[in-house]
Short mmCIF file of C-alpha atoms and ligand atoms in Angstrom, two decimals:
data_model
loop_
_atom_site.label_atom_id
_atom_site.label_comp_id
_atom_site.label_asym_id
_atom_site.label_seq_id
_atom_site.Cartn_x
_atom_site.Cartn_y
_atom_site.Cartn_z
CA UNK A 27 84.33 -3.83 -59.79
CA UNK A 28 87.56 -5.10 -58.19
CA UNK A 29 88.14 -8.52 -56.72
CA UNK A 30 87.48 -7.36 -53.27
CA UNK A 31 84.07 -6.02 -54.26
CA UNK A 32 83.13 -9.21 -56.07
CA UNK A 33 84.08 -11.30 -53.08
CA UNK A 34 81.97 -9.16 -50.76
CA UNK A 35 78.86 -9.40 -52.92
CA UNK A 36 79.30 -13.19 -53.27
CA UNK A 37 79.48 -13.50 -49.48
CA UNK A 38 76.39 -11.37 -49.11
CA UNK A 39 74.52 -13.60 -51.58
CA UNK A 40 75.63 -16.72 -49.73
CA UNK A 41 74.55 -15.21 -46.46
CA UNK A 42 71.15 -14.41 -47.90
CA UNK A 43 70.71 -17.89 -49.34
CA UNK A 44 71.72 -19.44 -46.01
CA UNK A 45 69.17 -17.32 -44.16
CA UNK A 46 66.48 -18.29 -46.64
CA UNK A 47 67.39 -21.97 -46.17
CA UNK A 48 67.20 -21.59 -42.39
CA UNK A 49 63.85 -19.89 -42.60
CA UNK A 50 62.56 -22.61 -44.90
CA UNK A 51 63.77 -25.34 -42.54
CA UNK A 52 62.17 -23.55 -39.60
CA UNK A 53 58.88 -23.42 -41.48
CA UNK A 54 59.00 -27.11 -42.32
CA UNK A 55 59.83 -27.94 -38.74
CA UNK A 56 56.94 -25.80 -37.52
CA UNK A 57 54.52 -27.40 -39.96
CA UNK A 58 55.53 -30.83 -38.76
CA UNK A 59 55.54 -29.97 -35.08
CA UNK A 60 52.14 -28.31 -34.74
CA UNK A 61 50.07 -31.34 -35.79
CA UNK A 62 52.25 -33.61 -33.67
CA UNK A 63 51.68 -31.46 -30.61
CA UNK A 64 47.98 -31.28 -31.37
CA UNK A 65 47.89 -35.05 -31.72
CA UNK A 66 49.56 -35.51 -28.37
CA UNK A 67 47.14 -33.12 -26.66
CA UNK A 68 44.09 -34.80 -28.20
CA UNK A 69 45.38 -38.24 -27.39
CA UNK A 70 45.86 -37.30 -23.74
CA UNK A 71 42.40 -35.79 -23.63
CA UNK A 72 40.88 -38.88 -25.16
CA UNK A 73 42.48 -41.29 -22.72
CA UNK A 74 41.41 -39.11 -19.83
CA UNK A 75 37.82 -39.17 -21.08
CA UNK A 76 37.99 -42.91 -21.51
CA UNK A 77 39.17 -43.28 -17.95
CA UNK A 78 36.35 -41.02 -16.70
CA UNK A 79 33.84 -43.05 -18.62
CA UNK A 80 35.07 -46.31 -17.13
CA UNK A 81 34.83 -44.78 -13.67
CA UNK A 82 31.29 -43.56 -14.32
CA UNK A 83 30.29 -46.96 -15.57
CA UNK A 84 31.59 -48.54 -12.39
CA UNK A 85 29.73 -45.99 -10.31
CA UNK A 86 26.51 -46.71 -12.18
CA UNK A 87 26.94 -50.42 -11.62
CA UNK A 88 27.42 -49.75 -7.92
CA UNK A 89 24.20 -47.71 -7.77
CA UNK A 90 22.29 -50.37 -9.64
CA UNK A 91 23.47 -53.02 -7.22
CA UNK A 92 22.58 -50.77 -4.31
CA UNK A 93 19.14 -50.08 -5.73
CA UNK A 94 18.60 -53.81 -6.16
CA UNK A 95 19.71 -54.75 -2.68
CA UNK A 96 17.64 -51.97 -1.11
CA UNK A 97 14.49 -53.66 -2.18
CA UNK A 98 15.37 -57.18 -1.22
CA UNK A 99 14.00 -56.99 2.19
CA UNK A 100 16.59 -56.67 4.90
CA UNK A 101 15.51 -53.59 6.23
CA UNK A 102 16.84 -50.13 6.52
CA UNK A 103 14.58 -48.90 3.79
CA UNK A 104 11.62 -50.27 5.67
CA UNK A 105 11.05 -52.70 2.87
CA UNK A 106 9.80 -49.96 0.64
CA UNK A 107 12.40 -50.72 -1.97
CA UNK A 108 12.86 -48.99 -5.21
CA UNK A 109 9.62 -47.07 -5.27
CA UNK A 110 11.20 -44.52 -2.97
CA UNK A 111 14.71 -44.78 -4.31
CA UNK A 112 16.03 -42.87 -7.25
CA UNK A 113 15.12 -44.98 -10.19
CA UNK A 114 17.90 -46.42 -12.27
CA UNK A 115 16.11 -47.76 -15.27
CA UNK A 116 17.88 -50.73 -16.73
CA UNK A 117 18.83 -50.66 -20.39
CA UNK A 118 15.77 -52.81 -21.01
CA UNK A 119 13.44 -50.22 -19.59
CA UNK A 120 14.69 -47.57 -21.98
CA UNK A 121 14.23 -50.08 -24.64
CA UNK A 122 10.48 -50.28 -24.53
CA UNK A 123 9.32 -53.76 -25.44
CA UNK A 124 7.90 -53.97 -28.91
CA UNK A 125 4.13 -54.09 -29.06
CA UNK A 126 4.11 -57.52 -30.54
CA UNK A 127 1.02 -58.67 -28.83
CA UNK A 128 -0.65 -56.03 -27.24
CA UNK A 129 -2.91 -53.11 -27.69
CA UNK A 130 -6.43 -53.83 -26.64
CA UNK A 131 -8.46 -54.65 -29.70
CA UNK A 132 -11.49 -52.46 -30.00
CA UNK A 133 -13.77 -55.03 -31.52
CA UNK A 134 -13.67 -57.24 -28.61
CA UNK A 135 -13.80 -60.92 -28.47
CA UNK A 136 -10.33 -62.05 -29.33
CA UNK A 137 -7.67 -61.59 -26.73
CA UNK A 138 -4.46 -61.39 -28.65
CA UNK A 139 -1.81 -61.80 -26.02
CA UNK A 140 0.13 -65.02 -26.26
CA UNK A 141 -1.03 -68.38 -25.11
CA UNK A 142 -4.41 -69.90 -24.84
CA UNK A 143 -6.03 -67.71 -22.26
CA UNK A 144 -9.03 -69.92 -21.95
CA UNK A 145 -6.90 -72.68 -20.50
CA UNK A 146 -6.60 -71.28 -17.06
CA UNK A 147 -8.40 -73.30 -14.45
CA UNK A 148 -9.35 -75.92 -16.96
CA UNK A 149 -7.79 -79.30 -17.30
CA UNK A 150 -5.58 -79.38 -20.33
CA UNK A 151 -3.57 -82.42 -21.39
CA UNK A 152 -0.11 -82.01 -19.96
CA UNK A 153 2.91 -81.49 -22.14
CA UNK A 154 5.75 -82.43 -19.90
CA UNK A 155 9.05 -80.69 -19.74
CA UNK A 156 11.78 -83.29 -19.57
CA UNK A 157 12.92 -83.00 -15.98
CA UNK A 158 16.15 -81.13 -15.70
CA UNK A 159 16.01 -79.65 -19.18
CA UNK A 160 17.41 -76.16 -19.08
CA UNK A 161 15.99 -75.68 -15.65
CA UNK A 162 19.20 -75.65 -13.69
CA UNK A 163 20.35 -72.07 -13.93
CA UNK A 164 18.34 -70.59 -11.14
CA UNK A 165 20.54 -68.05 -9.50
CA UNK A 166 21.19 -65.53 -12.21
CA UNK A 167 20.61 -62.03 -10.85
CA UNK A 168 17.76 -60.22 -12.48
CA UNK A 169 18.47 -56.93 -14.19
CA UNK A 170 14.99 -55.71 -13.39
CA UNK A 171 14.07 -53.19 -10.75
CA UNK A 172 13.41 -54.85 -7.42
CA UNK A 173 9.85 -55.74 -6.53
CA UNK A 174 8.14 -53.52 -4.01
CA UNK A 175 6.01 -55.05 -1.30
CA UNK A 176 2.35 -54.47 -1.83
CA UNK A 177 1.32 -51.82 0.66
CA UNK A 178 -0.53 -53.27 3.58
CA UNK A 179 -3.99 -51.86 3.51
CA UNK A 180 -5.20 -52.40 7.02
CA UNK A 181 -8.89 -52.96 6.61
CA UNK A 182 -10.96 -51.41 9.36
CA UNK A 183 -12.36 -54.12 11.60
CA UNK A 184 -15.51 -54.37 9.59
CA UNK A 185 -17.73 -56.88 11.28
CA UNK A 186 -20.76 -55.95 9.25
CA UNK A 187 -23.84 -55.79 11.44
CA UNK A 188 -27.45 -56.19 10.53
CA UNK A 189 -28.96 -52.72 10.99
CA UNK A 190 -32.21 -54.21 12.34
CA UNK A 191 -31.04 -56.88 14.75
CA UNK A 192 -27.56 -55.51 15.51
CA UNK A 193 -26.24 -59.05 15.00
CA UNK A 194 -23.30 -59.73 12.69
CA UNK A 195 -24.36 -60.41 9.11
CA UNK A 196 -24.09 -64.07 8.03
CA UNK A 197 -20.83 -63.68 6.08
CA UNK A 198 -19.30 -61.01 8.34
CA UNK A 199 -16.26 -63.16 9.10
CA UNK A 200 -15.59 -64.03 5.48
CA UNK A 201 -12.71 -62.48 3.58
CA UNK A 202 -13.08 -62.49 -0.18
CA UNK A 203 -10.14 -61.68 -2.43
CA UNK A 204 -11.46 -61.40 -5.96
CA UNK A 205 -8.65 -61.62 -8.51
CA UNK A 206 -8.89 -60.69 -12.18
CA UNK A 207 -6.31 -62.26 -14.48
CA UNK A 208 -5.03 -61.39 -17.95
CA UNK A 209 -6.08 -57.73 -18.00
CA UNK A 210 -6.27 -54.91 -18.59
CA UNK A 211 -8.97 -55.01 -21.22
CA UNK A 212 -11.73 -52.90 -22.65
CA UNK A 213 -13.83 -54.03 -19.66
CA UNK A 214 -11.40 -52.83 -16.99
CA UNK A 215 -12.81 -49.30 -16.67
CA UNK A 216 -16.33 -50.54 -16.09
CA UNK A 217 -15.09 -53.19 -13.69
CA UNK A 218 -13.26 -50.53 -11.67
CA UNK A 219 -16.36 -48.31 -11.66
CA UNK A 220 -18.39 -51.21 -10.35
CA UNK A 221 -15.88 -52.06 -7.62
CA UNK A 222 -15.91 -48.39 -6.57
CA UNK A 223 -19.67 -48.40 -6.42
CA UNK A 224 -19.60 -51.19 -3.82
CA UNK A 225 -16.51 -49.89 -2.05
CA UNK A 226 -14.85 -53.19 -2.90
CA UNK A 227 -11.15 -53.75 -3.56
CA UNK A 228 -9.77 -56.47 -5.78
CA UNK A 229 -6.47 -57.76 -7.16
CA UNK A 230 -5.50 -57.56 -10.81
CA UNK A 231 -2.91 -60.04 -12.09
CA UNK A 232 -1.98 -58.28 -15.29
CA UNK A 233 -0.07 -59.29 -18.40
CA UNK A 234 1.90 -57.29 -20.96
CA UNK A 235 -0.29 -54.93 -22.90
CA UNK A 236 1.56 -52.10 -24.60
CA UNK A 237 0.22 -48.64 -25.35
CA UNK A 238 -0.88 -45.58 -23.46
CA UNK A 239 -4.39 -46.86 -22.85
CA UNK A 240 -3.05 -49.93 -21.04
CA UNK A 241 -0.61 -47.82 -19.04
CA UNK A 242 -3.50 -45.64 -17.95
CA UNK A 243 -5.41 -48.73 -16.81
CA UNK A 244 -2.47 -50.22 -14.88
CA UNK A 245 -2.22 -46.88 -13.14
CA UNK A 246 -5.93 -46.51 -12.50
CA UNK A 247 -5.94 -49.94 -10.82
CA UNK A 248 -3.32 -48.93 -8.25
CA UNK A 249 -4.56 -45.36 -7.87
CA UNK A 250 -7.93 -46.67 -6.76
CA UNK A 251 -6.46 -48.87 -4.05
CA UNK A 252 -6.58 -52.25 -5.74
CA UNK A 253 -3.65 -54.63 -5.61
CA UNK A 254 -1.71 -55.33 -8.77
CA UNK A 255 0.38 -58.40 -9.47
CA UNK A 256 2.31 -59.78 -12.41
CA UNK A 257 0.92 -62.63 -14.45
CA UNK A 258 3.77 -62.80 -17.01
CA UNK A 259 4.24 -60.63 -20.08
CA UNK A 260 3.40 -63.04 -22.86
CA UNK A 261 1.14 -65.55 -21.06
CA UNK A 262 2.62 -68.08 -23.46
CA UNK A 263 3.17 -71.30 -21.53
CA UNK A 264 5.50 -72.71 -24.17
CA UNK A 265 7.81 -69.72 -23.96
CA UNK A 266 7.72 -68.90 -20.26
CA UNK A 267 8.18 -72.37 -18.84
CA UNK A 268 10.82 -73.45 -21.34
CA UNK A 269 13.68 -72.59 -18.97
CA UNK A 270 14.41 -70.32 -16.05
CA UNK A 271 16.21 -68.03 -18.47
CA UNK A 272 13.10 -67.72 -20.61
CA UNK A 273 11.04 -67.18 -17.50
CA UNK A 274 13.43 -64.43 -16.44
CA UNK A 275 13.25 -62.72 -19.83
CA UNK A 276 9.48 -62.61 -19.62
CA UNK A 277 9.61 -61.51 -15.99
CA UNK A 278 11.96 -58.65 -16.89
CA UNK A 279 9.60 -57.46 -19.61
CA UNK A 280 6.51 -57.31 -17.42
CA UNK A 281 8.53 -55.80 -14.54
CA UNK A 282 9.81 -53.01 -16.76
CA UNK A 283 6.42 -52.35 -18.29
CA UNK A 284 4.81 -52.02 -14.88
CA UNK A 285 7.71 -49.98 -13.54
CA UNK A 286 7.22 -47.57 -16.41
CA UNK A 287 3.46 -47.48 -15.89
CA UNK A 288 2.98 -47.37 -12.12
CA UNK A 289 6.45 -46.47 -10.84
CA UNK A 290 7.26 -49.71 -9.02
CA UNK A 291 7.46 -53.44 -9.53
CA UNK A 292 4.76 -55.34 -7.63
CA UNK A 293 5.80 -58.19 -5.33
CA UNK A 294 2.84 -60.37 -6.29
CA UNK A 295 2.87 -62.99 -9.01
CA UNK A 296 0.40 -65.46 -10.39
CA UNK A 297 1.78 -68.17 -12.64
CA UNK A 298 -0.02 -68.40 -15.96
CA UNK A 299 -2.22 -71.43 -15.44
CA UNK A 300 -1.42 -71.34 -11.72
CA UNK A 301 1.47 -73.09 -9.98
CA UNK A 302 -0.18 -76.39 -10.91
CA UNK A 303 -0.48 -75.54 -14.60
CA UNK A 304 -0.59 -78.12 -17.33
CA UNK A 305 2.90 -77.32 -18.63
CA UNK A 306 4.67 -77.86 -15.32
CA UNK A 307 4.41 -80.66 -12.84
CA UNK A 308 4.94 -80.00 -9.15
CA UNK A 309 8.65 -80.70 -9.58
CA UNK A 310 9.34 -78.71 -12.71
CA UNK A 311 7.61 -75.58 -11.37
CA UNK A 312 10.08 -75.49 -8.46
CA UNK A 313 12.89 -73.62 -10.27
CA UNK A 314 10.37 -70.92 -11.22
CA UNK A 315 9.08 -70.77 -7.65
CA UNK A 316 12.67 -70.39 -6.43
CA UNK A 317 13.20 -67.60 -8.96
CA UNK A 318 10.29 -65.66 -7.44
CA UNK A 319 11.21 -66.35 -3.82
CA UNK A 320 14.79 -65.21 -4.41
CA UNK A 321 13.33 -61.88 -5.42
CA UNK A 322 11.00 -61.68 -2.43
CA UNK A 323 7.90 -62.18 -4.52
CA UNK A 324 4.84 -64.05 -3.32
CA UNK A 325 2.71 -66.08 -5.66
CA UNK A 326 -0.97 -66.77 -5.29
CA UNK A 327 -3.24 -69.38 -6.78
CA UNK A 328 -6.95 -69.60 -5.90
CA UNK A 329 -9.43 -71.74 -4.02
CA UNK A 330 -12.61 -70.49 -5.71
CA UNK A 331 -13.37 -70.12 -9.41
CA UNK A 332 -16.29 -68.45 -11.08
CA UNK A 333 -15.64 -70.78 -14.00
CA UNK A 334 -15.21 -68.15 -16.67
CA UNK A 335 -12.23 -70.00 -18.17
CA UNK A 336 -13.32 -73.59 -17.86
CA UNK A 337 -14.50 -73.89 -21.42
CA UNK A 338 -18.12 -74.26 -20.30
CA UNK A 339 -20.38 -71.51 -21.45
CA UNK A 340 -21.90 -70.36 -18.19
CA UNK A 341 -24.61 -67.71 -18.08
CA UNK A 342 -24.03 -64.51 -16.14
CA UNK A 343 -26.16 -65.85 -13.30
CA UNK A 344 -24.28 -69.16 -13.23
CA UNK A 345 -20.93 -67.38 -13.09
CA UNK A 346 -22.16 -65.38 -10.11
CA UNK A 347 -23.56 -68.49 -8.44
CA UNK A 348 -20.31 -70.47 -8.92
CA UNK A 349 -18.44 -67.70 -7.17
CA UNK A 350 -20.92 -67.32 -4.32
CA UNK A 351 -21.10 -71.10 -3.78
CA UNK A 352 -17.31 -71.16 -3.45
CA UNK A 353 -17.24 -68.26 -1.03
CA UNK A 354 -19.91 -69.90 1.12
CA UNK A 355 -17.57 -72.85 1.78
CA UNK A 356 -14.51 -70.87 2.89
CA UNK A 357 -13.59 -68.31 5.49
CA UNK A 358 -10.89 -66.97 3.17
CA UNK A 359 -11.56 -67.10 -0.55
CA UNK A 360 -9.13 -66.18 -3.29
CA UNK A 361 -11.37 -66.11 -6.33
CA UNK A 362 -10.15 -66.62 -9.89
CA UNK A 363 -11.90 -64.47 -12.52
CA UNK A 364 -10.70 -62.99 -15.79
CA UNK A 365 -10.57 -59.48 -17.18
CA UNK A 366 -10.26 -59.82 -20.95
CA UNK A 367 -12.25 -58.40 -23.83
CA UNK A 368 -13.97 -61.76 -24.17
CA UNK A 369 -15.13 -61.90 -20.54
CA UNK A 370 -18.00 -59.45 -20.68
CA UNK A 371 -20.13 -61.99 -18.82
CA UNK A 372 -17.73 -61.94 -15.87
CA UNK A 373 -18.10 -58.17 -15.74
CA UNK A 374 -21.89 -58.54 -15.81
CA UNK A 375 -21.82 -61.22 -13.14
CA UNK A 376 -20.11 -58.76 -10.78
CA UNK A 377 -23.36 -56.80 -10.76
CA UNK A 378 -24.83 -59.79 -8.90
CA UNK A 379 -21.75 -60.87 -6.94
CA UNK A 380 -20.79 -57.53 -5.41
CA UNK A 381 -24.20 -56.51 -4.02
CA UNK A 382 -24.73 -60.05 -2.70
CA UNK A 383 -21.39 -60.11 -0.90
CA UNK A 384 -22.05 -56.65 0.55
CA UNK A 385 -25.54 -57.62 1.63
CA UNK A 386 -24.23 -60.70 3.44
CA UNK A 387 -21.50 -58.68 5.10
CA UNK A 388 -18.44 -60.31 3.49
CA UNK A 389 -15.23 -58.27 3.36
CA UNK A 390 -14.09 -57.71 -0.23
CA UNK A 391 -10.38 -57.04 -0.01
CA UNK A 392 -7.25 -56.60 -2.11
CA UNK A 393 -4.39 -59.05 -1.56
CA UNK A 394 -1.97 -57.56 0.96
CA UNK A 395 0.94 -58.79 3.04
CA UNK A 396 -1.59 -60.17 5.55
CA UNK A 397 -3.48 -62.29 3.05
CA UNK A 398 -3.16 -66.03 3.72
CA UNK A 399 -1.29 -67.55 0.79
CA UNK A 400 -3.41 -69.88 -1.26
CA UNK A 401 -1.00 -71.96 -3.36
CA UNK A 402 -1.60 -75.17 -5.26
CA UNK A 403 2.08 -76.11 -5.28
CA UNK A 404 4.18 -75.01 -2.34
CA UNK A 405 7.90 -74.28 -2.47
CA UNK A 406 10.01 -77.39 -2.07
CA UNK A 407 10.61 -78.10 1.59
CA UNK A 408 7.43 -76.42 2.79
CA UNK A 409 4.57 -78.59 3.93
ZN1 ZN B 26 -4.03 -66.07 -17.16
#
């Protein structure tokens, strides 16, 4: 081979090597670029999703606020509130409260839910809350669904007449609102059967019992036209009345449980132990009263007791007589009774009370918007 030939083949080799180098560089570049581009695309996607999520969260908050304000009374929903609105369960309501104290024991006598249930209506030595302790934070908005006004059941003008004389029966102008606290219990079904039998309606101030059986009972109560009200979740005076925040926690739990069971939050409340309970004095109950009023709830105490929680061991007949004696003295009676596993005698006494009230022509009604409020302690500023 001559020089010229050698030179040509060297050039060709160089050319080839150069091309190979270029190809290699191209490959490296490509390998580096593809992941970078992918990263950029994914990053953009992710930030867009994050933005969407933030927007959705805001929207949800808006709906929750709307749902809350719809129920609080001023109007264009006709006061029907959240029962008719699309429900927006709060995080708490997805988070079903733990059944710490609740399924109805089958054996009967002991009522497990917090607090000393036998205290109600009885005089218990007071344990004072130091005035002002933790009671200041009243105006924190509640995350619970808004209470729904109890439907007004307009009772037919039933002036019961004596079929023989045509005259009004002796108790025809009496209105009797029997209330059962602390339920539901293993007695609730029979109690409801009995009320049905006498075409009587009552009010159940219920507490937090977990489980399907209790849910069924909460629902049966309202399905059969009785009024339902809240009576706290735990019924534990020490917990509930510790501070408004503790009261709110408990209130949220019972609200959510009832919302899940009956589809709305009742607008009736009975303080455990009543508004004049042994844990709170007239002054220290006021923040809790304000809490309820701010949420358009009404609270009821009682002016007649059958005495089933006074600590005295009344017979069935005595329980009935206590109740009837009380009713005799009033034109409007809100009667305190209890519906717990241990109150079988109260259930039995209704077999005397109900026929007697019917016979004398009294109206046995559920608490409605028209019911005169019987309250031991009134909101501050009201006479
Ligand atoms: Zn109670």
